[in-house]
XYZ file of C-alpha atoms in Angstrom:
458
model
C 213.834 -104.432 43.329
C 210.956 -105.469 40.980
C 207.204 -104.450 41.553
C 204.674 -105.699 39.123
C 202.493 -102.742 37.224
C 198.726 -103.483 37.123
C 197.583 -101.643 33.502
C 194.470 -101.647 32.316
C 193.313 -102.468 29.090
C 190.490 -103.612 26.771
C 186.316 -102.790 26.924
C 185.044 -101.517 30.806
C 183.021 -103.707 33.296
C 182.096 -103.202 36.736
C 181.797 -105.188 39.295
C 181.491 -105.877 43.073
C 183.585 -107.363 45.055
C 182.998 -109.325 48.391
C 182.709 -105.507 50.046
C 180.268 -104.358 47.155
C 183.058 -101.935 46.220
C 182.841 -101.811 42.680
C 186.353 -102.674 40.801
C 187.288 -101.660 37.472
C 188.489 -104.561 35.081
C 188.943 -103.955 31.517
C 190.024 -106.213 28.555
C 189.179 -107.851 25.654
C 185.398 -108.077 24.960
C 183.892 -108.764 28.364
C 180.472 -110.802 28.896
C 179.805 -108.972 31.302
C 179.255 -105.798 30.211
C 175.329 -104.561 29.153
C 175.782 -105.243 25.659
C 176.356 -108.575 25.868
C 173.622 -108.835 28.548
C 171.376 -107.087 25.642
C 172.501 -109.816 23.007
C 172.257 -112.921 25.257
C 168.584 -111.776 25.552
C 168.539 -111.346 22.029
C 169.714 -114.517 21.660
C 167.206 -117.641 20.133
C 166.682 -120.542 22.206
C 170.412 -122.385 21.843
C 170.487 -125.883 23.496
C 174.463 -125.659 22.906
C 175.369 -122.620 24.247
C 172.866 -123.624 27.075
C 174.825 -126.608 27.718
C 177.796 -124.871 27.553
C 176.963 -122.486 29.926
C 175.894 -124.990 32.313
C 178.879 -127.411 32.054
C 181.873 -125.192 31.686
C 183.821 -123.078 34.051
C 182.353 -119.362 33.540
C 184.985 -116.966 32.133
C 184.734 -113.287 31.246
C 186.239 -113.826 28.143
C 184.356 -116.805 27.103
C 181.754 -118.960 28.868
C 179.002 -117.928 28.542
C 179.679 -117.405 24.946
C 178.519 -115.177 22.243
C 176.465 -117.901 19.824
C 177.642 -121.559 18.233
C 179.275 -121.630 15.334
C 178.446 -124.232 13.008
C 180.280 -123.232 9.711
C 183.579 -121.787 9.371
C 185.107 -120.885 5.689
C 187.401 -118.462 4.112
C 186.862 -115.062 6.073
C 183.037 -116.002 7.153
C 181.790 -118.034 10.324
C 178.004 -119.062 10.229
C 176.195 -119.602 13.419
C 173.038 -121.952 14.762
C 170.897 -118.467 15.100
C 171.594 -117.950 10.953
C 174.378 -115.216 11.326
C 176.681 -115.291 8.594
C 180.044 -113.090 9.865
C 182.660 -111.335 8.374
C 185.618 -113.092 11.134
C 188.184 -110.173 11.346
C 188.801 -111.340 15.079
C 189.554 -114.800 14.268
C 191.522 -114.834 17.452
C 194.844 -114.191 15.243
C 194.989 -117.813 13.703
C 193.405 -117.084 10.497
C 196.054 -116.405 8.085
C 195.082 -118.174 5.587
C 191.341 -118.304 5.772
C 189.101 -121.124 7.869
C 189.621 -124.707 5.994
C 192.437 -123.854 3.327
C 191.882 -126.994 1.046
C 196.061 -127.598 1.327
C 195.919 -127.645 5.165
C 193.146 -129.992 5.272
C 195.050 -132.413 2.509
C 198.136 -132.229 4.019
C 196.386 -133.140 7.251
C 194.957 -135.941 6.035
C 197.459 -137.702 4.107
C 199.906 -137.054 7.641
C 197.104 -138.580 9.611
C 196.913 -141.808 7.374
C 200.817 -142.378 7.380
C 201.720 -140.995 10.792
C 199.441 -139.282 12.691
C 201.516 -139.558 16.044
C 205.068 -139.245 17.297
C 206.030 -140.318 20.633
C 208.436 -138.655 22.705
C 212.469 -139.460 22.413
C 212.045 -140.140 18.152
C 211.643 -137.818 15.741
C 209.995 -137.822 12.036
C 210.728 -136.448 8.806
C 207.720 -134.142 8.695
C 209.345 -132.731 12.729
C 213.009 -132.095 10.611
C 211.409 -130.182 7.751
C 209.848 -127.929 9.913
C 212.870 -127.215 11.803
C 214.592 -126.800 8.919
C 211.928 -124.304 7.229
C 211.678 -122.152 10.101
C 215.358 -122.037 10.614
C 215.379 -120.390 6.816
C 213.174 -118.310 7.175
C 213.819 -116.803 10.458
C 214.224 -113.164 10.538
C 218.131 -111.113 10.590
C 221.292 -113.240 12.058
C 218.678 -116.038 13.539
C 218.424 -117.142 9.636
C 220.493 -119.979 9.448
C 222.163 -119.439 12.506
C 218.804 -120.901 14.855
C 217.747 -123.923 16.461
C 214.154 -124.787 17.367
C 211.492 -126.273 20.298
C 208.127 -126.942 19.398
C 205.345 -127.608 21.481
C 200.878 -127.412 21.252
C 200.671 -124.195 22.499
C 201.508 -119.756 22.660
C 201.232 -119.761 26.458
C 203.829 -123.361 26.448
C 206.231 -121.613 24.019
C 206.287 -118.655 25.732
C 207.471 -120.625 29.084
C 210.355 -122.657 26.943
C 211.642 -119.133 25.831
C 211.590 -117.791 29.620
C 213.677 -121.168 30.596
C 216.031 -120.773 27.498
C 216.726 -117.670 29.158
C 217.210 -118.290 32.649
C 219.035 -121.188 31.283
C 221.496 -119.513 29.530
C 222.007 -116.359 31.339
C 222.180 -117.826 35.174
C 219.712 -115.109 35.644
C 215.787 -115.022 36.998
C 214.429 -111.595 36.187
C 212.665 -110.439 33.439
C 211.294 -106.978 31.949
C 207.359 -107.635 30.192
C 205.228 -104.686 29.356
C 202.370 -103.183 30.802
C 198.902 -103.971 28.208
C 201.232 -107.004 26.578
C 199.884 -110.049 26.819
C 201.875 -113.528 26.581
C 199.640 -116.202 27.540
C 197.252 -117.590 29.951
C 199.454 -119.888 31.938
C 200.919 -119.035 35.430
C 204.263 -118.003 33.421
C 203.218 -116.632 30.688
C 200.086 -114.855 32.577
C 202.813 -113.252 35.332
C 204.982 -111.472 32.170
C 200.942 -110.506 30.445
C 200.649 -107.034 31.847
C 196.884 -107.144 32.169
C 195.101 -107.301 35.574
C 192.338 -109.606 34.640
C 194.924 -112.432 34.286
C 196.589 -112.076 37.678
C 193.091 -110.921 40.143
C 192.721 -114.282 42.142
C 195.236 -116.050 41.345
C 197.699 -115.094 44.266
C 201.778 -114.507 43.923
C 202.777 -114.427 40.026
C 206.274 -115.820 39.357
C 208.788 -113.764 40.598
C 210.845 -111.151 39.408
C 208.756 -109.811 36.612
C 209.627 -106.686 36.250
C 206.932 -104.448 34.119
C 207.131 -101.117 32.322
C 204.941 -98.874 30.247
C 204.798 -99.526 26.557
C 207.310 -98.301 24.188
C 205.410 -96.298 22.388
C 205.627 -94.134 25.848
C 207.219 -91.511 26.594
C 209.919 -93.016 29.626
C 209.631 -96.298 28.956
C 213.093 -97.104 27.491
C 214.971 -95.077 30.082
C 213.255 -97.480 32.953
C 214.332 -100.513 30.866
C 217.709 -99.338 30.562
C 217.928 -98.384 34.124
C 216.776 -101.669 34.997
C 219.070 -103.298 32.602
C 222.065 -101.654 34.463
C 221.841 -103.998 37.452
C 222.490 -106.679 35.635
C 220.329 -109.311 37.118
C 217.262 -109.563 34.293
C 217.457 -112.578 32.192
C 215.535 -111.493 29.504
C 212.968 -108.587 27.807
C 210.057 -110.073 26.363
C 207.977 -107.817 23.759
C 205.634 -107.616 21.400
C 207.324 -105.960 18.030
C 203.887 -104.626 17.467
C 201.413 -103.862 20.325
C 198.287 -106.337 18.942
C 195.720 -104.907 20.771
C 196.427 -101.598 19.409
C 198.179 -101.729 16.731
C 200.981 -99.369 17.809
C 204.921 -99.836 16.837
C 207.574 -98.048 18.501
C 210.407 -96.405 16.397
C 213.529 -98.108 15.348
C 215.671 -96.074 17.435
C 213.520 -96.911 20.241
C 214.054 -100.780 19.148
C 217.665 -100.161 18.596
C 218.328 -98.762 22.492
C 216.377 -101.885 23.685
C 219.001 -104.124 21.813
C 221.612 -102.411 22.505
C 221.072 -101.951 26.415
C 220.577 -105.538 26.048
C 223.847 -106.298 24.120
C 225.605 -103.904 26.944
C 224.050 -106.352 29.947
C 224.217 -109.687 28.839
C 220.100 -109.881 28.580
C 218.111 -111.831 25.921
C 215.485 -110.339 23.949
C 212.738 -111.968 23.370
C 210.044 -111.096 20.353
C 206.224 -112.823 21.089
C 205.177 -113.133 17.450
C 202.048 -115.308 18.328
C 199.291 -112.895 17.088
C 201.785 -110.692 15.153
C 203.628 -112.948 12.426
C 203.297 -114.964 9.692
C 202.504 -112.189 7.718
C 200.172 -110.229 9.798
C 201.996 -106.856 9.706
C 202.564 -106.446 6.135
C 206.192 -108.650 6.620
C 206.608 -112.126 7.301
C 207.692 -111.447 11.125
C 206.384 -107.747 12.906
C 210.048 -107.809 14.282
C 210.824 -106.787 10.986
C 209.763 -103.460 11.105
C 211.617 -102.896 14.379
C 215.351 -102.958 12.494
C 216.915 -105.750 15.241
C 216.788 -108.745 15.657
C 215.915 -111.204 18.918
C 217.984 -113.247 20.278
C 214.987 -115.591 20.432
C 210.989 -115.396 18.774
C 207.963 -117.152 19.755
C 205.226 -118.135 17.163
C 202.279 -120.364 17.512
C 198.619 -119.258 16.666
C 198.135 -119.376 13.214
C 201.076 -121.159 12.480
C 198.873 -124.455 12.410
C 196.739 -122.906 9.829
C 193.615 -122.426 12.141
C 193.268 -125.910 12.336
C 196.129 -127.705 14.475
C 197.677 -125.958 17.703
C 200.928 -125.650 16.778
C 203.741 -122.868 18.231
C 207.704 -122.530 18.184
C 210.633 -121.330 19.959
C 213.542 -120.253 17.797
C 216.339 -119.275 18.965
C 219.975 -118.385 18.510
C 221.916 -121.830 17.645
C 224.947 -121.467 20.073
C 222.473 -121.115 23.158
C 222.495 -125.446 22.696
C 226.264 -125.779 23.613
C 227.454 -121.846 25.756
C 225.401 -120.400 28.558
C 225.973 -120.719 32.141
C 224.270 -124.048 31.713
C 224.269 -125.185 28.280
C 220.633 -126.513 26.836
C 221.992 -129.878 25.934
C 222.449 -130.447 29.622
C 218.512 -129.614 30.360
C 215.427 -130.876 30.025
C 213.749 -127.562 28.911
C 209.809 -129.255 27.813
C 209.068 -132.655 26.444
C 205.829 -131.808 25.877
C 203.826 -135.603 24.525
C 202.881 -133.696 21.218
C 206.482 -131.960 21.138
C 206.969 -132.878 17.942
C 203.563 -133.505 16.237
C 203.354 -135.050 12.989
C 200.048 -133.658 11.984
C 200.683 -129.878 13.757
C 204.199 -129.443 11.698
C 202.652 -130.964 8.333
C 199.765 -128.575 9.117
C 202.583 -125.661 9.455
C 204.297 -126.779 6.467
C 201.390 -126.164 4.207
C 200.722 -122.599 6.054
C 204.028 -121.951 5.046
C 203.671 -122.779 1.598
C 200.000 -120.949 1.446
C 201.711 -117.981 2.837
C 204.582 -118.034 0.300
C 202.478 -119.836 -3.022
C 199.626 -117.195 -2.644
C 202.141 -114.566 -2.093
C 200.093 -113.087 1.563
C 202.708 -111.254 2.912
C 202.721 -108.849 -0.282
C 199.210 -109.114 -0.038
C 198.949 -107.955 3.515
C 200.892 -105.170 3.074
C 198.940 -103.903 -0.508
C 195.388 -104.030 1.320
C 196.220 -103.285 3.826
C 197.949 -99.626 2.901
C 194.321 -99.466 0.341
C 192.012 -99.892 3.299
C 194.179 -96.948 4.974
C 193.616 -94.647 1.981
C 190.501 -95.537 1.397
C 189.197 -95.691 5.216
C 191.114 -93.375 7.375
C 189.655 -90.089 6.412
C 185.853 -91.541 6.160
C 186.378 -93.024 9.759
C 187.933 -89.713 11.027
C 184.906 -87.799 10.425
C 182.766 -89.766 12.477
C 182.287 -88.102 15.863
C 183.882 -90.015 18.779
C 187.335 -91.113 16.478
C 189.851 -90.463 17.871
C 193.164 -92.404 15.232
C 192.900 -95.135 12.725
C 196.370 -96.990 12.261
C 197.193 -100.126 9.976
C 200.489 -102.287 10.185
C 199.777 -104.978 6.936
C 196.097 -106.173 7.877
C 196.627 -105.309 11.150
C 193.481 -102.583 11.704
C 192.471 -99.858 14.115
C 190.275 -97.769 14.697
C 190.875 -95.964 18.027
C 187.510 -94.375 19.704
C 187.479 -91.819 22.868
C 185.060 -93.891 24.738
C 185.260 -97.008 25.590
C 181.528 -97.350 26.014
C 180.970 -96.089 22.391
C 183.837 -99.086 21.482
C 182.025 -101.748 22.911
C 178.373 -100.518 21.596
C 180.057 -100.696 18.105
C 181.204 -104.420 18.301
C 177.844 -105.069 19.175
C 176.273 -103.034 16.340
C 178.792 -104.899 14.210
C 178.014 -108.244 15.423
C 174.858 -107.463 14.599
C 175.331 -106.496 11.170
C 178.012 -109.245 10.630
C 181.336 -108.275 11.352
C 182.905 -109.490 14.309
C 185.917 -108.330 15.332
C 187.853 -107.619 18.820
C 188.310 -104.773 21.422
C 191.646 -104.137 22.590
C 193.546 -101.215 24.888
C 190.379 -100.074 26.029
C 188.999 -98.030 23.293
C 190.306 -99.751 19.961
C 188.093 -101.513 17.312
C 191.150 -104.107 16.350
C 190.477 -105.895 12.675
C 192.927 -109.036 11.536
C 191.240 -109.858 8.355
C 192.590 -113.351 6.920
C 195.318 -112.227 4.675
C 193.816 -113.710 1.788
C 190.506 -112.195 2.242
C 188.927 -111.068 -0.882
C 189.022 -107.042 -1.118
C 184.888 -106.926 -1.884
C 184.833 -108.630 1.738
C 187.249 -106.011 3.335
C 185.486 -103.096 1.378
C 181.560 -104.258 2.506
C 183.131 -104.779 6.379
C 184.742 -101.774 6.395
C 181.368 -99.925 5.006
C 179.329 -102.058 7.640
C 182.268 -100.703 10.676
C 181.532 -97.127 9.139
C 177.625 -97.241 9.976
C 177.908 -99.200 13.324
C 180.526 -96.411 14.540
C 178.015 -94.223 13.432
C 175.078 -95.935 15.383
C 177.438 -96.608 18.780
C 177.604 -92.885 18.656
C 176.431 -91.759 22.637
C 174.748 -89.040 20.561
C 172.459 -91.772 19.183
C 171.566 -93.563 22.428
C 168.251 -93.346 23.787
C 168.357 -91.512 26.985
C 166.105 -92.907 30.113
């Protein structure tokens, strides 16, 4: 029998529920929390962000938001209140900088010839997609793949959970505790963050969740779990994003093997992770297996077009205890989008042309030597990690954590909060190394200034 772990994660908040008993939620960067009470105040008079407040849903991860942007280029974001920022946050779809000049003509020129395809034809632009991520997929999936495509992480993330129920005749699955998949009812259910299941009632079923594998315990409960034979499929993160932490290859290798011995799928979320990211074109790289399926999206669509992909192994179409040719898995109306996969195309060739993966990997191992020791000194640090321009810097306090992003913010760097206590920095992977040198300078003083040692006492 499954029972779904609640794990907390991300920057702290209080609040009261209907009984005024106050409840701990944590993740992400909160605005709800006193420092962003503190820089709404701050804030000039925005008629935008007023209207936005006042006609959208309020979320604790977005409305009320932070400022309006008005500019976004390269690595930098300007805003109405004259902030120019340093965008290491980027929300993970910033690759290849805000408005790469290919994107935007290979946009256009899809737009003018076909800029929509409707649902039971295809289109050349749809097939060369297909084919590229086919060749380029990572171990025995290279070649050896087919594809779905569809707008959206979350959307990909629930074709992959039917490929596997599909295929295995099975309805469990294993997720991880601090992962997170998604913000649909599916894709929520396998996140392993409370703040995406309070309120919403009964999750889907069967979702099974464990610690992280960077844990100690947490592949013996998989495998005991696996022994039962009734879970359809582990879904994972290769590397943890929101704290940049990668279990061991032997650790990877007794998840695919237990896997192998059961008859369960793995499946790799490479939404925030790939393209690059980690120093390697796909994070499951560095694990030494591969998946029997991957899920990418984000900044696939070069931060312009949403745009995500299921690909998975090529012999799922026709075996399976019910074959996917028999199914009707997700015709989503922008399944296969002429302007999203021309948009992908062109990240792919950015990627590749500008050579980002080596890129990713040389900065980011610089910033490490450069950085780590510096940021180590600072009271209050407790790690700094980097996987390619995936960044770190792990603090004791989670109070001191979210006082920095606001010290950043105002100093221009933004950047995101994960796992409770971790400044998290994805840099565009062609950002220019003065830009990553004068943020990381400007994440040394804020640090410094976050520092409870600084704080004005009452």
């Amino acid at each position: 029998m499954c029972f779904r772990t609640v794990f907390y994660s991300g920057s702290v908040t209080m609040l009261a529920d209907a009984e005024d008993t106050m409840i701990r939620i944590t993740e992400g960067d909160q605005n709800l929390t006193e420092q962003r009470a503190q820089w709404s105040e701050a804030l000039p008079h925005n008629k935008t962000v007023l209207r936005d407040t006042d006609l959208y849903f309020h979320q604790v991860l977005s409305t009320p938001c932070l400022d309006e942007i008005v500019r976004a280029k390269g690595a930098e974001i300007t805003t109405a209140s004259g902030r120019t920022l340093l965008d290491f946050h980027g929300n993970s779809v910033h690759q290849i900088g805000f408005g790469h000049p290919d994107v935007i003509r290979a946009i256009e020129t899809q737009m003018r010839s076909l800029p929509y395809c409707t649902r039971r034809y295809t289109n050349r632009v749809a097939v060369e997609l297909a084919e590229r991520l086919v060749s380029l997929a990572p171990g025995s999936l290279r070649g050896n793949a087919r594809v779905l495509l569809t707008p959206s992480g979350s959307a990909a993330v629930g074709l992959a959970l039917k490929l596997a129920f599909a295929v295995t005749g099975r309805y469990k699955t294993i997720a991880f505790n601090d992962a997170f998949h998604g913000a649909t009812i599916d894709a929520a259910s396998l996140s392993g963050q409370d703040l995406f299941h309070r309120g919403m009632g009964p999750m889907l079923p069967g979702v099974c969740h464990v610690p992280p594998l960077t844990e100690p315990g947490s592949i013996e409960q998989i495998e005991k779990l696996l022994d039962a034979r009734d879970i359809a499929a582990v879904i994972a993160e290769p590397i943890r994003a929101t704290c940049v932490r990668l279990a061991s290859t032997s650790v990877w290798e007794r998840v695919r093997n237990a896997c192998d011995r059961t008859g369960t799928l793995l499946v790799l979320d490479e939404i925030p992770t790939g393209l690059g990211r980690s120093g390697k074109l796909w994070a499951s790289e560095h694990t030494g297996i591969t998946p029997d399926i991957m899920v990418i999206g984000k900044g696939l669509g070069g931060g312009m077009i949403p745009q995500a992909a299921v690909i998975g192994r090529a012999e799922f179409n026709e075996t399976g205890t019910t074959p996917v040719r028999e199914l009707a898995l997700g015709h989503y109306t922008h399944e296969k989008s002429p302007i999203g996969c021309a948009a992908a195309i062109a990240t792919l060739d950015t990627i590749e042309n500008e050579s980002l993966v080596e890129r990713s990997h040389e900065l980011g191992s610089w910033w490490l030597d450069a950085y780590r020791a510096p940021l180590l000194r600072i009271p209050g640090v407790n790690d700094v990690r980097q996987i390619g321009l995936m960044l770190a810097v792990e603090l004791n306090d989670p109070e001191h954590a979210d006082r920095a992003m606001y010290e950043s913010l105002r100093s221009g760097l933004s950047f995101k909060v994960g796992a409770a206590q971790c400044l998290v920095l994805f840099p565009p992977l062609n950002v220019e190394s003065t830009q990553l040198e004068r943020a990381s300078e400007t994440l040394l003083a804020a640090i410094k200034r976050a520092h409870p040692s600084t704080q004005v006492r009452s």
